Coordinates of C-alpha atoms in Angstrom, one line a residue:
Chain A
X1 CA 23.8 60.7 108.3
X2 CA 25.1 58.2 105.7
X3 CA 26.9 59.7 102.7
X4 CA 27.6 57.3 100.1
X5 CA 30.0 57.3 97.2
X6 CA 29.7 55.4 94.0
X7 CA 31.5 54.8 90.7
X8 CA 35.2 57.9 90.7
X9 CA 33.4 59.5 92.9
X10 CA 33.6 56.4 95.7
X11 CA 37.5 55.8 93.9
X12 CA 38.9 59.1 94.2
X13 CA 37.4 59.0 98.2
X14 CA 38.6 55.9 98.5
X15 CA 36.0 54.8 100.6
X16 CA 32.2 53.8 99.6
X17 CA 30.2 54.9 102.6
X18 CA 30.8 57.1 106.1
X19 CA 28.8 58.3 108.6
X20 CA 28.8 62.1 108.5
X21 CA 28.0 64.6 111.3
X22 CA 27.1 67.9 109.7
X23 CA 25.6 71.4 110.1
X24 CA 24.9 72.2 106.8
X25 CA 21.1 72.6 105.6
X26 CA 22.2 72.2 101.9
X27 CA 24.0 69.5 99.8
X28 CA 26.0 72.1 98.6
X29 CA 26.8 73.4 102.2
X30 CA 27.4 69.5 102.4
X31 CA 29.6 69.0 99.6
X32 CA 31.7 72.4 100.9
X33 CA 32.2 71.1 104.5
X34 CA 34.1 67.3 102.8
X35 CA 36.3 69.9 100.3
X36 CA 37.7 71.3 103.3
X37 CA 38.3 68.2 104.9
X38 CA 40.9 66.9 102.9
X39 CA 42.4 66.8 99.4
X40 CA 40.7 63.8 98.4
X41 CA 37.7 65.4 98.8
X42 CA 38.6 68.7 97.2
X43 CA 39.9 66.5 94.1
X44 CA 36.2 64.2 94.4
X45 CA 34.4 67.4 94.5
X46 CA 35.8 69.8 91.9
X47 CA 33.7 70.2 89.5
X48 CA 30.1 69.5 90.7
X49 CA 28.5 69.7 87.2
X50 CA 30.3 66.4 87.0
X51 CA 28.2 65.3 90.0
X52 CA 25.0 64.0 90.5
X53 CA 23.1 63.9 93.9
X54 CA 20.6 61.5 95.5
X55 CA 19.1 62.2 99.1
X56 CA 17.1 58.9 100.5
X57 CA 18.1 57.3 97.0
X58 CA 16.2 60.0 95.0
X59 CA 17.6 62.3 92.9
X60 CA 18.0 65.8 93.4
X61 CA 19.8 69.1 93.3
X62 CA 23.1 70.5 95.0
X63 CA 20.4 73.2 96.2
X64 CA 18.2 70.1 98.2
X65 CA 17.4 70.7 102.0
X66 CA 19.1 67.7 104.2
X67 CA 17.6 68.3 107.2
X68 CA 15.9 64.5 107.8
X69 CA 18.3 63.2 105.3
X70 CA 19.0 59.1 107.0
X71 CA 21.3 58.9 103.3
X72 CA 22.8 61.4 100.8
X73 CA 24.4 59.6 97.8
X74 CA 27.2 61.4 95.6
X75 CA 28.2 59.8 92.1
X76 CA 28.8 60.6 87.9
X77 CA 26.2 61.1 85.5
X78 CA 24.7 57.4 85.6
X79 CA 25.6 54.9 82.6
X80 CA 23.3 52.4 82.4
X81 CA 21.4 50.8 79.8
Chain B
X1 CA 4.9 45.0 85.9
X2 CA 8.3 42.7 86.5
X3 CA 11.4 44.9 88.0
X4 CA 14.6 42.4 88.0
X5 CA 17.9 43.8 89.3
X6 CA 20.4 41.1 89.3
X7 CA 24.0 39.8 88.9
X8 CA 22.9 36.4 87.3
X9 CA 21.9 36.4 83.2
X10 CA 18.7 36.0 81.9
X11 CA 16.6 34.2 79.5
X12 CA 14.7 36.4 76.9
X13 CA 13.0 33.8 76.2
X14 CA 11.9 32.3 79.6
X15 CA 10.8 36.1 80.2
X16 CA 8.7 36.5 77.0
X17 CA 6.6 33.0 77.6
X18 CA 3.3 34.2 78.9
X19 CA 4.2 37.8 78.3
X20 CA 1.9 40.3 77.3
X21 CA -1.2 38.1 77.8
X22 CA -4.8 38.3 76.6
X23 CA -5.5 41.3 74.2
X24 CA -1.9 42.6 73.5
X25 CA -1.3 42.3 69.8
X26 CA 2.5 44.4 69.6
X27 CA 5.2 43.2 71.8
X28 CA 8.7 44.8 71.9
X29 CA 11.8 43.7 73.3
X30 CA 15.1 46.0 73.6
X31 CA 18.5 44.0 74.8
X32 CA 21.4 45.3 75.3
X33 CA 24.5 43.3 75.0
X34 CA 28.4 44.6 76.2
X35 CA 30.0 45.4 73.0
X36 CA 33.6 45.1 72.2
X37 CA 35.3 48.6 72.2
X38 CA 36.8 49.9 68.9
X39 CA 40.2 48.5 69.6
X40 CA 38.8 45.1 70.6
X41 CA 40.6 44.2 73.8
X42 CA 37.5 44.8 76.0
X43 CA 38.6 42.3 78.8
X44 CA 35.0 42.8 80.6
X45 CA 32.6 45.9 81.6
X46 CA 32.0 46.2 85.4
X47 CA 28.9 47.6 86.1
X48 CA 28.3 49.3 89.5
X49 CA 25.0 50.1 90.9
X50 CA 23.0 51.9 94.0
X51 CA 21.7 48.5 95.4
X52 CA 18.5 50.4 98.1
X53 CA 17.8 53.0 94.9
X54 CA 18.5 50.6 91.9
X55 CA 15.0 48.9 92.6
X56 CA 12.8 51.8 93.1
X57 CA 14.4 53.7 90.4
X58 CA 13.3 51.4 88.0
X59 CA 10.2 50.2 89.6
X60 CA 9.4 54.3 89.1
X61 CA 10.5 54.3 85.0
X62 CA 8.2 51.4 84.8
X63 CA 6.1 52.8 86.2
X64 CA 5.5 56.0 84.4
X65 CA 5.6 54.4 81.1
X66 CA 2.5 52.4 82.2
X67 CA 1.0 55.7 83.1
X68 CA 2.1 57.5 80.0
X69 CA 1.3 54.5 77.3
X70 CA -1.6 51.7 76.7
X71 CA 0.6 48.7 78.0
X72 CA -1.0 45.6 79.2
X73 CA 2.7 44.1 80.5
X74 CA 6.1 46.0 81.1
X75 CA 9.6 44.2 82.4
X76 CA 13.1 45.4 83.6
X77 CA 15.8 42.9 83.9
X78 CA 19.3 45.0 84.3
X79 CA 22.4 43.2 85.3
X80 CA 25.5 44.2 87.5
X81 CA 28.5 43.1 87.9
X82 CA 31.5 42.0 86.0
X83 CA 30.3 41.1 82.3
X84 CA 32.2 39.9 79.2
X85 CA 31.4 40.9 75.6
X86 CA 28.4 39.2 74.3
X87 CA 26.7 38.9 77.7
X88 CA 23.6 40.2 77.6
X89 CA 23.2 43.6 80.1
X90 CA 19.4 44.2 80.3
X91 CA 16.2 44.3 78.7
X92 CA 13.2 46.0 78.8
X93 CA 10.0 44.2 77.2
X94 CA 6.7 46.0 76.3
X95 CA 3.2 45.1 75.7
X96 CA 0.3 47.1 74.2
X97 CA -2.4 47.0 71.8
X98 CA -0.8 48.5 69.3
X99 CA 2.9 48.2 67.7
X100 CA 3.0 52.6 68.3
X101 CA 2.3 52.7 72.2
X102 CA 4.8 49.3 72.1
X103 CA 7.9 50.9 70.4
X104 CA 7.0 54.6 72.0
X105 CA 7.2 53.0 76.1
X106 CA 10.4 50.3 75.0
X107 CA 12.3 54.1 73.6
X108 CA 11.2 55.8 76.8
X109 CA 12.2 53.0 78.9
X110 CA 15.9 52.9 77.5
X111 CA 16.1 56.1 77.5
X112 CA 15.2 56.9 80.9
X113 CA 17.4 54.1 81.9
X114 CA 20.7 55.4 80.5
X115 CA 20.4 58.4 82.5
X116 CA 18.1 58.4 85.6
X117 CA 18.9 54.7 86.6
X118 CA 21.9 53.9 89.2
X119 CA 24.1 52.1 87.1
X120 CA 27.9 52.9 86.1
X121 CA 30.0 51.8 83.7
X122 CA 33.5 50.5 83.9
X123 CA 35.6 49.5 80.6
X124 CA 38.5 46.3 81.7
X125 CA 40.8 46.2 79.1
X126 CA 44.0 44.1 79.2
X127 CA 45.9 47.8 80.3
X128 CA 43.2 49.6 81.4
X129 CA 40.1 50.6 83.6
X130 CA 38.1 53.6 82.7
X131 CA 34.6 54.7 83.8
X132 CA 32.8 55.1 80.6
X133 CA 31.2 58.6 80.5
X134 CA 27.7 59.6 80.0
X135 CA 27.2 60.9 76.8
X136 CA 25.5 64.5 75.6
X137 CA 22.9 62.3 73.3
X138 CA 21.8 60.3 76.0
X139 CA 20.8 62.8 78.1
X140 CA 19.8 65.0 75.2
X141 CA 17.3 61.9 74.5
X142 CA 15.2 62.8 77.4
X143 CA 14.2 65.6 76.1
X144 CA 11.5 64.3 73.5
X145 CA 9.2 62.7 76.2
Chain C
X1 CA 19.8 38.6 56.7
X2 CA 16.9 36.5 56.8
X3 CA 13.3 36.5 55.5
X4 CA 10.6 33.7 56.2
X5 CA 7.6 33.5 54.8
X6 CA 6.1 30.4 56.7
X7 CA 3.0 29.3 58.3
X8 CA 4.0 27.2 60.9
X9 CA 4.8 28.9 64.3
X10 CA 8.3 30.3 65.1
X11 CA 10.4 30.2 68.1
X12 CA 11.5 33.7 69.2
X13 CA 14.1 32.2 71.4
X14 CA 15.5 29.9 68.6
X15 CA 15.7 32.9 66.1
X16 CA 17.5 35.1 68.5
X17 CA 20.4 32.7 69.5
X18 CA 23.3 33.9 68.1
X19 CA 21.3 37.2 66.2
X20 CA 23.1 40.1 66.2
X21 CA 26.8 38.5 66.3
X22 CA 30.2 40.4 67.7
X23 CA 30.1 44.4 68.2
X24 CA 26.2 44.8 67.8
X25 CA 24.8 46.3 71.4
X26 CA 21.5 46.7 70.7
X27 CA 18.8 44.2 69.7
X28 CA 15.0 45.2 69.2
X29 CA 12.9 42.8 68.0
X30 CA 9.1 43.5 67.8
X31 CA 6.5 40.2 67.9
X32 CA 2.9 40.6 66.2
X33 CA 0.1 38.4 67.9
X34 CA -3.3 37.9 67.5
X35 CA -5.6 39.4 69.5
X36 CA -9.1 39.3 70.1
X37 CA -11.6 41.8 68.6
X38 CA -13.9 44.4 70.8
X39 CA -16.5 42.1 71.2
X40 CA -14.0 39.3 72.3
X41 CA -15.8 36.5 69.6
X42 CA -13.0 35.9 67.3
X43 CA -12.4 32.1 66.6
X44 CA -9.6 32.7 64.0
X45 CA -7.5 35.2 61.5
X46 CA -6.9 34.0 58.3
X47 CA -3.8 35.3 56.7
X48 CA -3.8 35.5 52.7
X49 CA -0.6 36.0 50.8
X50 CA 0.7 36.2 46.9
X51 CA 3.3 33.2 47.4
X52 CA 5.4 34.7 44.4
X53 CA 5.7 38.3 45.8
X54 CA 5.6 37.9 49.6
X55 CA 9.2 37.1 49.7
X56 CA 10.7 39.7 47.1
X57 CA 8.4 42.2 48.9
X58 CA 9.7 41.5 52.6
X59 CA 13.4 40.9 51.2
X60 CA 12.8 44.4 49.8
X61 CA 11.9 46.1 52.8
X62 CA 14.4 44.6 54.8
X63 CA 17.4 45.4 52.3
X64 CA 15.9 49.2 52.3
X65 CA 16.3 49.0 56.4
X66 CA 20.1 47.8 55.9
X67 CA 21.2 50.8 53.7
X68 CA 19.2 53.0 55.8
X69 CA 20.6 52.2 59.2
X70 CA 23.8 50.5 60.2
X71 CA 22.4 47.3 61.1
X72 CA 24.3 43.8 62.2
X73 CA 21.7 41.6 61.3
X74 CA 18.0 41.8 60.4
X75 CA 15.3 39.2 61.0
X76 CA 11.7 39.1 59.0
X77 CA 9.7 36.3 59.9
X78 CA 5.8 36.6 58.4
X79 CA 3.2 33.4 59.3
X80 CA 0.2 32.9 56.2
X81 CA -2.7 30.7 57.0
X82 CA -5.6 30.3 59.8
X83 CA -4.5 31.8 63.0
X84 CA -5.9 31.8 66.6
X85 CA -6.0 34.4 69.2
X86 CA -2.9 34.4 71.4
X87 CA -1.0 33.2 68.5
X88 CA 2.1 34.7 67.1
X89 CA 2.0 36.0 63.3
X90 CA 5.3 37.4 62.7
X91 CA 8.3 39.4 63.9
X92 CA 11.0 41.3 62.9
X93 CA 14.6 42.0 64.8
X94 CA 17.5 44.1 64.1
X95 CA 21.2 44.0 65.7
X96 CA 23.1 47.6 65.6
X97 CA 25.8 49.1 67.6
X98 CA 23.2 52.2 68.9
X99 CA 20.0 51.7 70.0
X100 CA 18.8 54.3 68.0
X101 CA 19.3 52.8 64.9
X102 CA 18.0 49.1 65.8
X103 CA 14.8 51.2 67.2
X104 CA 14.2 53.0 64.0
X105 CA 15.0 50.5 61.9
X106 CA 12.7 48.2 63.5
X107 CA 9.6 50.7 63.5
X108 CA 10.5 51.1 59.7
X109 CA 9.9 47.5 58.6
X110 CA 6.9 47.3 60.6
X111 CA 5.4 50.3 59.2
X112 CA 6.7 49.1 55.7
X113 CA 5.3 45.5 56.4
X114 CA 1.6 46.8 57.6
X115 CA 1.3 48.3 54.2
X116 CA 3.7 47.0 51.3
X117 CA 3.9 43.5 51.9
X118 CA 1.5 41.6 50.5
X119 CA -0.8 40.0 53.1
X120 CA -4.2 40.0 53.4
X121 CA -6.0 39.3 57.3
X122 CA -9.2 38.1 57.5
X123 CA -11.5 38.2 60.7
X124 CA -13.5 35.1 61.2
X125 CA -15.7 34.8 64.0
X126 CA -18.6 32.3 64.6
X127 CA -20.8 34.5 62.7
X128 CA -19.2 36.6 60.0
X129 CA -15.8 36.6 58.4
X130 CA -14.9 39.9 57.3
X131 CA -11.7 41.3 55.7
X132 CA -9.8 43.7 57.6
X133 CA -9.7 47.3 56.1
X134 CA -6.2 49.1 56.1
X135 CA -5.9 51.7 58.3
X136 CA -5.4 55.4 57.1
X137 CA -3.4 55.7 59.8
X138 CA -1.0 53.3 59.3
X139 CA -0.3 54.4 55.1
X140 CA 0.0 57.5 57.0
X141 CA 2.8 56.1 59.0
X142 CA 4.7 55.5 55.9
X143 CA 5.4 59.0 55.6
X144 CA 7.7 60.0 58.3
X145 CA 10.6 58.0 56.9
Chain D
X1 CA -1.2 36.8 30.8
X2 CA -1.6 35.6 33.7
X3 CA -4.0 37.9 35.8
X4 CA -4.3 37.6 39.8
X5 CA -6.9 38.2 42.1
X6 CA -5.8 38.0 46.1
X7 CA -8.9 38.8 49.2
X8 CA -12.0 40.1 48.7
X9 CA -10.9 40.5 44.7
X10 CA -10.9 37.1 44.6
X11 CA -13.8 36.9 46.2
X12 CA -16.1 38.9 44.3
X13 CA -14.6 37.3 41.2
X14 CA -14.9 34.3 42.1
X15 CA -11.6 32.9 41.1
X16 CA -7.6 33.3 42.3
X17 CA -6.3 33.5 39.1
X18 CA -7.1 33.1 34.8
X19 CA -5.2 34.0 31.5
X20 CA -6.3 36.6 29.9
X21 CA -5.9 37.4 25.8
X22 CA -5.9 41.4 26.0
X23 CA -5.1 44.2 23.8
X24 CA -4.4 46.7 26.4
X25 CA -1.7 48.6 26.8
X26 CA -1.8 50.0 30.5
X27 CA -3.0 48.6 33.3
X28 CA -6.2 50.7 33.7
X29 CA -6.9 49.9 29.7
X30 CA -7.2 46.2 31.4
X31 CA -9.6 46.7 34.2
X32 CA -12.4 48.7 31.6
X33 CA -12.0 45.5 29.5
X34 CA -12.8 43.1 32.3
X35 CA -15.3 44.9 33.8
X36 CA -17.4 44.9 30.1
X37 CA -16.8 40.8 30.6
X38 CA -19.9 40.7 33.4
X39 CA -21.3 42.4 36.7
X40 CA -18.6 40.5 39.1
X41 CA -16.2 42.0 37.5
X42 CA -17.9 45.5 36.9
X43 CA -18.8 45.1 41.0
X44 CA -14.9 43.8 42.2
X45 CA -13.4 47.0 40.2
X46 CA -15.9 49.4 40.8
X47 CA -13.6 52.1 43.1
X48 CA -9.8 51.6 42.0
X49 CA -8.8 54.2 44.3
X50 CA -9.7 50.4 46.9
X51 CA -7.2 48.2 44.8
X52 CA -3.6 48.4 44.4
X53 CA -2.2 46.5 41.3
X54 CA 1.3 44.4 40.9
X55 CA 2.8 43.8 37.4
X56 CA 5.4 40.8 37.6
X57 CA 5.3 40.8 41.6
X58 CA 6.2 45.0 42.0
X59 CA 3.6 47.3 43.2
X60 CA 2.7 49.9 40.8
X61 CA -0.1 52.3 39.2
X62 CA -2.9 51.7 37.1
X63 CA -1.7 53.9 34.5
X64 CA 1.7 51.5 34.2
X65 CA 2.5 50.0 31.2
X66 CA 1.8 46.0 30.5
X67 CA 3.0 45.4 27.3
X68 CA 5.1 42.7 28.1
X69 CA 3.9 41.2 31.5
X70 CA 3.9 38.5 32.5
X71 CA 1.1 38.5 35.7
X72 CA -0.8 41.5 36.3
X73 CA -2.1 40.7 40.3
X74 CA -5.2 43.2 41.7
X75 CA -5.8 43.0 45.9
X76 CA -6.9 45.6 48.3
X77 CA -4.8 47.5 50.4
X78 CA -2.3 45.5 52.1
X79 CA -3.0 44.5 56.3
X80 CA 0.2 42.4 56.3
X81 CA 1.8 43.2 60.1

């Protein structure tokens, strides 16, 4: 699956899209398998109240099913307006 | 119903000839313009968006305004990319019958927009870049509709 | 600030070039137009004023908005006279920092305008010409601010 | 003084405007003497609680003072907007 990174979120990972191969049925299983990957990922990930979540660019919760996901999108509350 | 994502500016007054149309007696615009920060060195705001959800995130706002409110016409324009102070960010135009269902969908519109459309924030001053962060009101906002 | 009583047409593009000026972020301007009745037969609206208090009145209102809300600029603009449908009869805009306050601000002159200024509308059609009754509804709107 | 009729008070009168020699000391002292002057008047000021009233261009009550005005202007409710 695609995982995308926006706004920090994309700075911190220093990257703004991968290809993921995963197990986990969850976002949050999702976002716990990355922290363990490296530090850049535990520092991205830290504090997910500071996170939002999209899965095939809708929004959702850390607690969202993946299975099917083609696209899971990780970025700050958004700013816009 | 007119959705415009775009790096390019805009013309608030191309987009309100022919707006509304036959019937609509209240139209309201909201435009948002990048204001200098308190110090005044605001080099530019970079704004960053979700290109494949930008779209249909606003296309859905739209669109449950038009469900919610009387509106014969309803645009969208929001901008990305680098933009200096006094550019103009976005706008939302709406039309109705009546100035209340106007005003009410335009409020709903920018509010939803702060906080449920793709876009981020980035503050260029001469020293500095910071994300600018969401705010507790703006997201408090939601909670009226 | 600016109030015009006029009854030739105005340009909303014209009026907002440059309105608002440095460190306002939000604009909300709200446009009247004429629309057609129910029964789709109206040829005109004729729009009486008292020349002496019109402008007093609406400079009133708007000065009220400024020490109510921190505003950048405000724009009246009210058209008198025989009116067709489709065309514009007035508008008002306001510049702030928050678009909270150039929202509320704007909804206050209108709701002031429908009810303190001093304009009379008159519906003429090809068979009658009857005046317009106020709406309870919209002296009632006075009372939320 | 000057006293000012605007809409269908104008109508029903049957003039915009005339000056008017009057004893009266508020404004609803006013409207009974006009409306002993003949029926158009009686039938224009029939229900007050329809009229509003201006002295010198400021809204105000019928029981307001007009010792001293200038133009005393009577209209329906307002439908400016």
């Amino acid at each position: 699956m695609d995982v995308l990174y926006f706004a920090w979120v994309r700075e911190r990972i220093g990257l703004p899209r991968e290809k993921v191969e995963t197990d986990a049925t969850t976002v949050a299983e999702l976002v716990a398998e990355l922290r363990r990957r490296e530090e850049r990922y535990e520092v991205a990930f830290a504090d997910l109240s500071a996170l939002r979540v999209a899965i095939d660019q809708e929004l959702t919760d850390f607690d969202a099913p993946i299975s099917g996901a083609r696209e899971v999108a990780f970025f700050p509350p958004m700013t816009g307006g | 119903m007119r959705v415009l994502v775009q790096d390019s500016p805009f013309d608030l007054a191309a987009e309100m000839t022919g707006f509304g149309g036959d019937g609509m007696g209240a139209i309201v615009t909201f435009t948002g313009v990048v204001r200098n920060n308190d110090r005044g060195d605001l080099v530019a705001m970079d704004i960053e968006h979700y290109p494949g959800m930008t779209q249909s995130a606003l296309t859905r706002i739209a669109t449950e305004a038009s469900a919610r409110w009387s509106l014969g016409d309803v645009l969208v324009i929001h901008r990305h990319g680098r933009l200096e102070p006094g550019e103009q960010i976005m706008m939302v135009a709406t039309a109705s019958r009546h100035r209340k269902d106007a005003f009410e969908a335009a409020e709903f519109l920018m509010d939803y927009l702060k906080s449920r459309a793709p876009f981020w924030k980035k503050e260029i001053t001469r020293d500095s870049a910071d994300w600018v962060a969401a705010r507790d009101e703006d997201e408090a906002a939601l909670g009226r509709w």
